Short mmCIF file of C-alpha atoms and ligand atoms in Angstrom, two decimals:
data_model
loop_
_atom_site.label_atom_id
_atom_site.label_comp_id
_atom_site.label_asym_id
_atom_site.label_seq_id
_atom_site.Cartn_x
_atom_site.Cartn_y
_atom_site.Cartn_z
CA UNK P 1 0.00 0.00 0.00
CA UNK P 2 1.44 2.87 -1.07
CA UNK P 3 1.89 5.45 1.94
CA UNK P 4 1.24 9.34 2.00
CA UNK P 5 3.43 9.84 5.02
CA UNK P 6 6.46 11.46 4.77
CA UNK P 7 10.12 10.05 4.97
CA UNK P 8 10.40 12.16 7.99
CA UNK P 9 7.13 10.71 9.62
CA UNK P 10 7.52 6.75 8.60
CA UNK P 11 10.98 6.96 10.72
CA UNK P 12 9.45 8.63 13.78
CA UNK P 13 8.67 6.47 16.92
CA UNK P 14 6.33 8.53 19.08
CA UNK P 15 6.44 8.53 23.21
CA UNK P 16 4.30 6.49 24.78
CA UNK P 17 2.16 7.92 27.60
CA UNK P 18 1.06 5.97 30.02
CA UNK P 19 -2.79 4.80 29.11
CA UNK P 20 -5.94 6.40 30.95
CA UNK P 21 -8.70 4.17 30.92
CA UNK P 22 -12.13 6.07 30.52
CA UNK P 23 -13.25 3.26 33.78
CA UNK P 24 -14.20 5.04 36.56
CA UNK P 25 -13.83 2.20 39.09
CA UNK P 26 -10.21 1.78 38.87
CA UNK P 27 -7.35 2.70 40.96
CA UNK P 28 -4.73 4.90 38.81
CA UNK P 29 -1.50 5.02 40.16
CA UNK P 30 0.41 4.93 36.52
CA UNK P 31 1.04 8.44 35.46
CA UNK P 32 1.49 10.38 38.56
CA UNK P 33 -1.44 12.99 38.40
CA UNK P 34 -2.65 14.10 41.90
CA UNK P 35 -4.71 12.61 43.63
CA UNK P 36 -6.45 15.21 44.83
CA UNK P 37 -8.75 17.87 42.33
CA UNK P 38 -7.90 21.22 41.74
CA UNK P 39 -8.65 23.81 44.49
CA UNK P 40 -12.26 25.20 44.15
CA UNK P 41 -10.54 28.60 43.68
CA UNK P 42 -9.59 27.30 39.99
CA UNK P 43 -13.24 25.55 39.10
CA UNK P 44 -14.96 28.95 40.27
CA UNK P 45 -12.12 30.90 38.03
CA UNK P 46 -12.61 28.70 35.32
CA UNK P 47 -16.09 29.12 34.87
CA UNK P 48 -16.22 32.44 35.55
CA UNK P 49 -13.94 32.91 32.50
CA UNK P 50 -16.27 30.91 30.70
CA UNK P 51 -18.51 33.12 28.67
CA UNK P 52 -18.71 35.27 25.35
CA UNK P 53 -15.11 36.17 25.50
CA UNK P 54 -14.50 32.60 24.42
CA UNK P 55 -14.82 34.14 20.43
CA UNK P 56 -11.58 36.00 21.04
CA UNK P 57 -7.98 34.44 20.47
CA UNK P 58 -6.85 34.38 24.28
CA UNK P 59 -3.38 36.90 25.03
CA UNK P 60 -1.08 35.21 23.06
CA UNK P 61 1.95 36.21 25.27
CA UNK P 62 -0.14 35.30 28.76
CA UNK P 63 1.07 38.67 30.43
CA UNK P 64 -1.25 38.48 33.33
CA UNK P 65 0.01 34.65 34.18
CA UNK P 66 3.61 35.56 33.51
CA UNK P 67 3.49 38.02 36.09
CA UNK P 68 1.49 35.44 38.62
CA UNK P 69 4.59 32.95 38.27
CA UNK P 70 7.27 35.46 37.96
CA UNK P 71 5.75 37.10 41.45
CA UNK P 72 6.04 34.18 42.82
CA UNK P 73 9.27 32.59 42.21
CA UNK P 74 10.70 36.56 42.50
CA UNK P 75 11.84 37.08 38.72
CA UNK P 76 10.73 39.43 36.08
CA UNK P 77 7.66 38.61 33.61
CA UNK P 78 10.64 38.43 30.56
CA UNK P 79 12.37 35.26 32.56
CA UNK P 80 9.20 33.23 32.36
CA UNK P 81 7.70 31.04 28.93
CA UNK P 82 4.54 29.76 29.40
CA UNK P 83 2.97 26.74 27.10
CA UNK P 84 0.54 23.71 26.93
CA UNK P 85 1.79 21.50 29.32
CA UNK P 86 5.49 21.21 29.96
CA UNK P 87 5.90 18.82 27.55
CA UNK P 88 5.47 21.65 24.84
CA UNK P 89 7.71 23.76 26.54
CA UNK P 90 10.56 21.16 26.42
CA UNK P 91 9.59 20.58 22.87
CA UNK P 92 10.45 23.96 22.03
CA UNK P 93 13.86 23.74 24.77
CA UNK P 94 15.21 20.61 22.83
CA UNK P 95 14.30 22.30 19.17
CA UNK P 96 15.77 26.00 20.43
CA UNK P 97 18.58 26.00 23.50
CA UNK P 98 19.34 22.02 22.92
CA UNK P 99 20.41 21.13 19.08
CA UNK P 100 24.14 22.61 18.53
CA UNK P 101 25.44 19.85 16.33
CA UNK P 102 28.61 21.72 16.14
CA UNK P 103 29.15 21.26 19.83
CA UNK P 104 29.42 17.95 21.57
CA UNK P 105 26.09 15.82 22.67
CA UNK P 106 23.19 17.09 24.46
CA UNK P 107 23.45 14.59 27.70
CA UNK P 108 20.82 13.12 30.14
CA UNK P 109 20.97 10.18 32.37
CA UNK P 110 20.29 6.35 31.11
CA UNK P 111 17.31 6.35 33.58
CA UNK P 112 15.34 9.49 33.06
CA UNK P 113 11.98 10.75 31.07
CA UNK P 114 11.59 8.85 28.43
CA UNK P 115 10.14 12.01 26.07
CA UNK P 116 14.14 13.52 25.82
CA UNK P 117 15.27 10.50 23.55
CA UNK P 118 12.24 11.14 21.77
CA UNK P 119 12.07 15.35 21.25
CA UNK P 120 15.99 14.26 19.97
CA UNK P 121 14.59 12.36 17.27
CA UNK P 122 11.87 14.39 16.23
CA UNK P 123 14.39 17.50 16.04
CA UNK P 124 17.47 15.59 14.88
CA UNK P 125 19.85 16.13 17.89
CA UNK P 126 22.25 13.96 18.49
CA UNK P 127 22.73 12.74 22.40
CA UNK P 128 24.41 10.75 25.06
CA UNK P 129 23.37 8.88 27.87
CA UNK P 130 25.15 8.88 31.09
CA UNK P 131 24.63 6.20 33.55
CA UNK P 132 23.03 6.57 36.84
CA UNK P 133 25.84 5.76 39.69
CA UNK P 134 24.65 2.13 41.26
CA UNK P 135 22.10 3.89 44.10
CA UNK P 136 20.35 4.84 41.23
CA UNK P 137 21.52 8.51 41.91
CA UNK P 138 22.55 10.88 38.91
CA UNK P 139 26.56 12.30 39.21
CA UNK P 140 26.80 15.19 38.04
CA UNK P 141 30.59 15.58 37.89
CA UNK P 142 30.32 12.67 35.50
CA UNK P 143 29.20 14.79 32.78
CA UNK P 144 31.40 16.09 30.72
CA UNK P 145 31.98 19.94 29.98
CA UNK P 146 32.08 18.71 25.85
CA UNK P 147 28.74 18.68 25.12
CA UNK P 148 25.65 20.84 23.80
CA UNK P 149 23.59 20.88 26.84
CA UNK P 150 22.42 19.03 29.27
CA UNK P 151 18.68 17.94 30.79
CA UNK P 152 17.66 15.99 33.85
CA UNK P 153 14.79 15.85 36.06
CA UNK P 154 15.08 16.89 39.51
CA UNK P 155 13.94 14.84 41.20
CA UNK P 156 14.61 12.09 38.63
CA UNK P 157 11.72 10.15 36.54
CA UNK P 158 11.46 6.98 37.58
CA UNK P 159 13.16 7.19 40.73
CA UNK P 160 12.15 10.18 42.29
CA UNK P 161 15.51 10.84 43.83
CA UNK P 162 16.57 13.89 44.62
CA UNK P 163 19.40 16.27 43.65
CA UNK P 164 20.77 19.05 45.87
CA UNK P 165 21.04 22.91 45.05
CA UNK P 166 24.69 22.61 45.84
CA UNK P 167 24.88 19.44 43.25
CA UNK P 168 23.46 21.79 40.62
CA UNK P 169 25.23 25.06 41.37
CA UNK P 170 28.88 22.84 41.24
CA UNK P 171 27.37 21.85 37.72
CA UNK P 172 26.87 24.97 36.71
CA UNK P 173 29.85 26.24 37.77
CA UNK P 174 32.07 24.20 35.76
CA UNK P 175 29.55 23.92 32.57
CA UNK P 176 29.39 27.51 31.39
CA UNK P 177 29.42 27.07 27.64
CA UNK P 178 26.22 24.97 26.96
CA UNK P 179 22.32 25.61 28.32
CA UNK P 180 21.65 23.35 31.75
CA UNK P 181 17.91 22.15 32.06
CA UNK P 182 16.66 21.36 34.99
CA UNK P 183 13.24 19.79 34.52
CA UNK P 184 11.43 20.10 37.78
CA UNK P 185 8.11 18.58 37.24
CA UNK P 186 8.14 16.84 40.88
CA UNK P 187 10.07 19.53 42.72
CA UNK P 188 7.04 20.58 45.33
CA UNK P 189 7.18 17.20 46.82
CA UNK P 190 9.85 17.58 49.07
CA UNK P 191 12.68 19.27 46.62
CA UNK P 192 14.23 23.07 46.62
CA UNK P 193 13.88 24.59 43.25
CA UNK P 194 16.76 25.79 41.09
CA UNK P 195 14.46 29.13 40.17
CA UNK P 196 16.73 30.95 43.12
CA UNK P 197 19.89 30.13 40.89
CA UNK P 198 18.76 32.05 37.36
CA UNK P 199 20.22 35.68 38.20
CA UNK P 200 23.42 33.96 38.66
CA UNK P 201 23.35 31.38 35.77
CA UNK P 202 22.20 32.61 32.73
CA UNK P 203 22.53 29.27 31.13
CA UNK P 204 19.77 27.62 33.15
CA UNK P 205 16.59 26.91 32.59
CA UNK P 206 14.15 25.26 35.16
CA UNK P 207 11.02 24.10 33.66
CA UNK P 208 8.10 23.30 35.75
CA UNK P 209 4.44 22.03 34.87
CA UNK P 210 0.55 22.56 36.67
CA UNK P 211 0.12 19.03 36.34
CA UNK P 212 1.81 17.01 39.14
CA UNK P 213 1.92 19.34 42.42
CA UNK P 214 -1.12 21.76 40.80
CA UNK P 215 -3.65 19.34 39.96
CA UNK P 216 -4.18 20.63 36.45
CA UNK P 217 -2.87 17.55 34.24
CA UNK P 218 -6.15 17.94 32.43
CA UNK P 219 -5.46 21.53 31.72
CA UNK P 220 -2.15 21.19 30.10
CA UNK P 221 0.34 24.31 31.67
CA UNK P 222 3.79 23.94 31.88
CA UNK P 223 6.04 26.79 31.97
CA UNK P 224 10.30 27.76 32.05
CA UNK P 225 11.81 29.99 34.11
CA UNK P 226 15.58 31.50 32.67
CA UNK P 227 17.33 34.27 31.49
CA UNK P 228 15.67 36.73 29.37
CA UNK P 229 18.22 35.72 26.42
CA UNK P 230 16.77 31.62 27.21
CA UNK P 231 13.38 33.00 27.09
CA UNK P 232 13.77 35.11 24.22
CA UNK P 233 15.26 32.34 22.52
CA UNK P 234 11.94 30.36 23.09
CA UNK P 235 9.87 33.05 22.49
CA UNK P 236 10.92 32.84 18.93
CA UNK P 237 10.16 29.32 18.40
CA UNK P 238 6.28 29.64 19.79
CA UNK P 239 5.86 32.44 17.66
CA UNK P 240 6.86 30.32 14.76
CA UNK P 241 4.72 27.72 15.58
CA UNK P 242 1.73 28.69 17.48
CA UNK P 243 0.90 32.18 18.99
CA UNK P 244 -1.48 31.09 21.07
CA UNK P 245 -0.49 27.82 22.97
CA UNK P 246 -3.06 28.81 26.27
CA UNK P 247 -6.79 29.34 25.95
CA UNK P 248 -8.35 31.79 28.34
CA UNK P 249 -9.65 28.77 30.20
CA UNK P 250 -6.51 27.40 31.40
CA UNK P 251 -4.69 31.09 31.67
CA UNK P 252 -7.89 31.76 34.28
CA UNK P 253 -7.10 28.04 36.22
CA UNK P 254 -3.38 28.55 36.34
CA UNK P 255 -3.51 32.09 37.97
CA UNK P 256 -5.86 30.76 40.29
CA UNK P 257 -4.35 27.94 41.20
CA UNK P 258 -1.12 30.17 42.25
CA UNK P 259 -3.19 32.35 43.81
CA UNK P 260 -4.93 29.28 46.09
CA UNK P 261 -1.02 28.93 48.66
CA UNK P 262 -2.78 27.30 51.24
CA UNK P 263 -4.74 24.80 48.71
CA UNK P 264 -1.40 23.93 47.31
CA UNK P 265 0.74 23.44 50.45
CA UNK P 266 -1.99 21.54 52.35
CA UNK P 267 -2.61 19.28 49.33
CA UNK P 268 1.26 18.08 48.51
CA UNK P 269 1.99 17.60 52.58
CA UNK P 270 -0.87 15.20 52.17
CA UNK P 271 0.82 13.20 49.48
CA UNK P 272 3.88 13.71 51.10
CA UNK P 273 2.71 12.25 54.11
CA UNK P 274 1.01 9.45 51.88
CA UNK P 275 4.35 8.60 50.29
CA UNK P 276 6.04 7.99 53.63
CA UNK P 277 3.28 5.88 55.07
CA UNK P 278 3.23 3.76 51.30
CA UNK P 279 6.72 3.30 51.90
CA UNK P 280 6.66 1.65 55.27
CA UNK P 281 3.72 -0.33 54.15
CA UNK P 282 5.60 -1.61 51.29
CA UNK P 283 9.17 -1.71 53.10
CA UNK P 284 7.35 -4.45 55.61
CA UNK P 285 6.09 -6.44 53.05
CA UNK P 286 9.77 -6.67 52.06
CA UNK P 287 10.07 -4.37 49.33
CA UNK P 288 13.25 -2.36 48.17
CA UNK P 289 12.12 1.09 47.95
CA UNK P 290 14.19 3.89 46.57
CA UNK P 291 14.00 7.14 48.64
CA UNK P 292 12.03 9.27 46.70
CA UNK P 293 11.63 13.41 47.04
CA UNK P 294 7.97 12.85 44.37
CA UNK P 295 4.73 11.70 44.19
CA UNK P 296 6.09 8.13 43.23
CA UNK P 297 8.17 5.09 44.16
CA UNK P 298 10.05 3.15 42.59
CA UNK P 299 9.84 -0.25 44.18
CA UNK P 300 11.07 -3.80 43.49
CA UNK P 301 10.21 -7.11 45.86
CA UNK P 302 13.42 -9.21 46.42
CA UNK P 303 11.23 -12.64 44.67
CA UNK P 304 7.59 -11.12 42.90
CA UNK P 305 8.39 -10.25 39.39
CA UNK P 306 7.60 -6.47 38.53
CA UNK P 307 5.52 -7.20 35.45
CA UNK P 308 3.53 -10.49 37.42
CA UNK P 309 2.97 -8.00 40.72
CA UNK P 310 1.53 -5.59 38.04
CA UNK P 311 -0.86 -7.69 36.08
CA UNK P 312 -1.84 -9.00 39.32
CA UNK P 313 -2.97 -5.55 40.39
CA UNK P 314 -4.20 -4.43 36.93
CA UNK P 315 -7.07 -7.90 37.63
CA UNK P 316 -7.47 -6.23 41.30
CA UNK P 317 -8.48 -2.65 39.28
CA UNK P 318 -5.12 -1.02 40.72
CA UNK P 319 -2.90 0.13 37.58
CA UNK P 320 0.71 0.95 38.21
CA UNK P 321 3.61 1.29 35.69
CA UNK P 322 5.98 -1.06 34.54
CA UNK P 323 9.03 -0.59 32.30
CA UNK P 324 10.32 -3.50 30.51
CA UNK P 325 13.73 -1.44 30.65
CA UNK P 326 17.36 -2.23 31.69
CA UNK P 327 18.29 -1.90 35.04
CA UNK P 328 14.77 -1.07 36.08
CA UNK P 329 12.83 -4.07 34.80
CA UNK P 330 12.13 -5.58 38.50
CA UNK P 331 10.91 -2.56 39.91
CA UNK P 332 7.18 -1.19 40.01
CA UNK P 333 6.57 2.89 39.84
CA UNK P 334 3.89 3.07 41.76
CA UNK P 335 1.72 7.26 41.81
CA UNK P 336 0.78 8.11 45.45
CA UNK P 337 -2.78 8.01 45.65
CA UNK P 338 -5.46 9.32 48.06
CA UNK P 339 -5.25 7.43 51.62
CA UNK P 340 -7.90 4.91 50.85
CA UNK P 341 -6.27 3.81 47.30
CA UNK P 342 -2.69 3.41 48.61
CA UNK P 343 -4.67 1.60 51.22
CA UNK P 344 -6.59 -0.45 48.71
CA UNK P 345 -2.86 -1.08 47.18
CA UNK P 346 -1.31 -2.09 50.45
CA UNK P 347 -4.03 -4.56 50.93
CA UNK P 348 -4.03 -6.12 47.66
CA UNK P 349 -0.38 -6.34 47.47
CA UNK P 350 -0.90 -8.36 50.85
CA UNK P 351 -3.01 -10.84 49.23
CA UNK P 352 -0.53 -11.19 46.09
CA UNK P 353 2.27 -11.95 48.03
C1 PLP N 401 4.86 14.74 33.83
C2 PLP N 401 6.20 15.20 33.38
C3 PLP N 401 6.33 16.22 32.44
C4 PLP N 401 5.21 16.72 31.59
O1 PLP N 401 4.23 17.39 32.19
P1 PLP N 401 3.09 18.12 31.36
O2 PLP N 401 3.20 19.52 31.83
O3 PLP N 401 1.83 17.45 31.79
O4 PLP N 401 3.33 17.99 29.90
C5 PLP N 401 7.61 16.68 32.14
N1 PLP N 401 8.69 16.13 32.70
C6 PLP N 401 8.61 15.12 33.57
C7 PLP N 401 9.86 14.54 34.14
C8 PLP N 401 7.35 14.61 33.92
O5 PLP N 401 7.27 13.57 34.74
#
């Protein structure tokens, strides 16, 4: 059958996202959303910015929410870029601050997100992947100062471990020649954001999203905090591509949701709290469980394979994720839920066992 595809397209291999049944009576710990809703501050905002005004193209550069974030992390509106989800952002970070192919590789770790490998590819950039040291952790000083940038979660996807300020400031330190990404979609569950570092570094860029910490994974707002050069630089691609990545509707529930502190701080100490108790649970069952700074563990039982533990669960309604990956093939990564489904989880690992 003859094909109507492009070269460009017939070569691509797409991401993956983990799946979201349209069930309602299932327990879904598998992408990591939160477990509780948005704050009612953001449905009342949200509806209240639904009305006739819907006919007009939204602000295409999002002043008003620009100056919500940059408020609150203490910047100026021109070191913020806001887009539709975070994974847009980074598409435009990998196409704009990331491809240098006459510098060295752009480098992650071997265990990360698996959308970088995949934003290379779809923008041609050619990359390296450096291995996590054997507690899983990522080493900075193992990266070398050849290359044409550098991304990593903080905390790290799958693991959730954590890196330091002082980890990333050493980095930057020594790596002044290429952009430094720090990706900090889990970074309100127990981490200190790089944000503090940008009016020393103007090669960094911390990128954060609404949909872990927030609540809003349905809303799709991610954003990057940098220099005003870095931003500028992005700037240019999203007004080459799409002037108008946020409708009113999710500009309305983003600035609410900043607005809504207390919401937001009682809301992640309750998964945080969650995540410790899941982690005892699980540690007395006899599971390996690697110290995570998220909203998810990575966790492997010393004779249950992964994969058997989570078909077992996905017949008990509980969905987790599995990666049929090197190095991380035996372990589970397992969302923190609401008390009563880490609960349910607890108890139905019980039974499996
Ligand atoms: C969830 C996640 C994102 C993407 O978040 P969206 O804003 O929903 O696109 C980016 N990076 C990492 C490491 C994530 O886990």
């Amino acid at each position: 059958m003859s094909s109507y595809w492009s070269d460009f397209v017939k070569h691509l291999e797409p991401y993956s996202p983990g799946e979201q049944p349209q069930i309602n009576n299932i327990t879904k710990l598998n992408t990591n959303e939160n477990p509780y809703g948005p704050s009612p501050a953001v449905i009342n905002a949200i509806s209240e910015a639904a009305d006739d005004r819907l006919r007009l193209y939204p602000p295409p550069e999002a002043e008003q929410l620009k100056n919500t974030i940059a408020n609150y992390f203490d910047l100026s509106a021109a070191q913020i870029f806001v887009g539709n989800g975070s994974d847009e952002v980074l598409a435009h970070v990998f196409n704009g601050l990331l491809s240098h192919p006459d510098k060295g590789p752009l480098l992650f770790p071997d265990i990360s997100y698996s959308f970088y490998p995949v934003f290379c590819q779809l923008y041609g950039i050619n990359y390296e992947k450096i291995p996590l040291a054997d507690d899983f952790s990522v080493n900075l000083d193992q990266y070398p100062s050849n290359n044409g940038g550098i991304i990593f979660p903080n905390p790290n996807a799958p693991t959730g471990l954590l890196l330091g300020l002082e980890a990333i400031e050493n980095l930057l330190q020594k790596n002044t020649n290429s952009v430094v990404v720090v990706d900090e979609a889990y970074i309100d569950f127990g981490g200190q954001t790089a944000a503090s570092l940008i009016n020393r570094y103007d090669n960094l860029l911390v990128v954060q999203t609404m949909s872990k910490s927030r609540s809003l994974a349905g809303m799709r707002v991610g954003y990057a905090m940098g220099s005003e050069h870095l931003i500028e630089g992005l700037n240019r691609i999203k007004n080459s591509f799409n002037s108008y990545p946020l409708g009113h509707l999710q500009i309305a529930a983003a600035i609410a949701a900043f607005n809504d502190e207390q919401y937001f701080k009682n809301t992640s100490q309750q998964v945080i709290a969650e995540r410790e108790r899941v982690v005892d649970e699980l540690e007395s069952l006899g599971f390996e469980v690697l110290p995570s700074k998220a909203n998810f563990i990575l966790a492997q039982h010393p004779t249950n394979a992964a994969n058997e533990l989570a078909d077992s669960l996905r017949e008990k309604g509980i969905i987790v994720r599995y990666f049929a990956k090197p190095r991380i093939d035996q372990f589970l990564r397992i969302t923190i839920g609401t008390e009563s489904q880490n609960s349910l989880l607890i108890d139905s690992l019980k039974q499996l066992l």
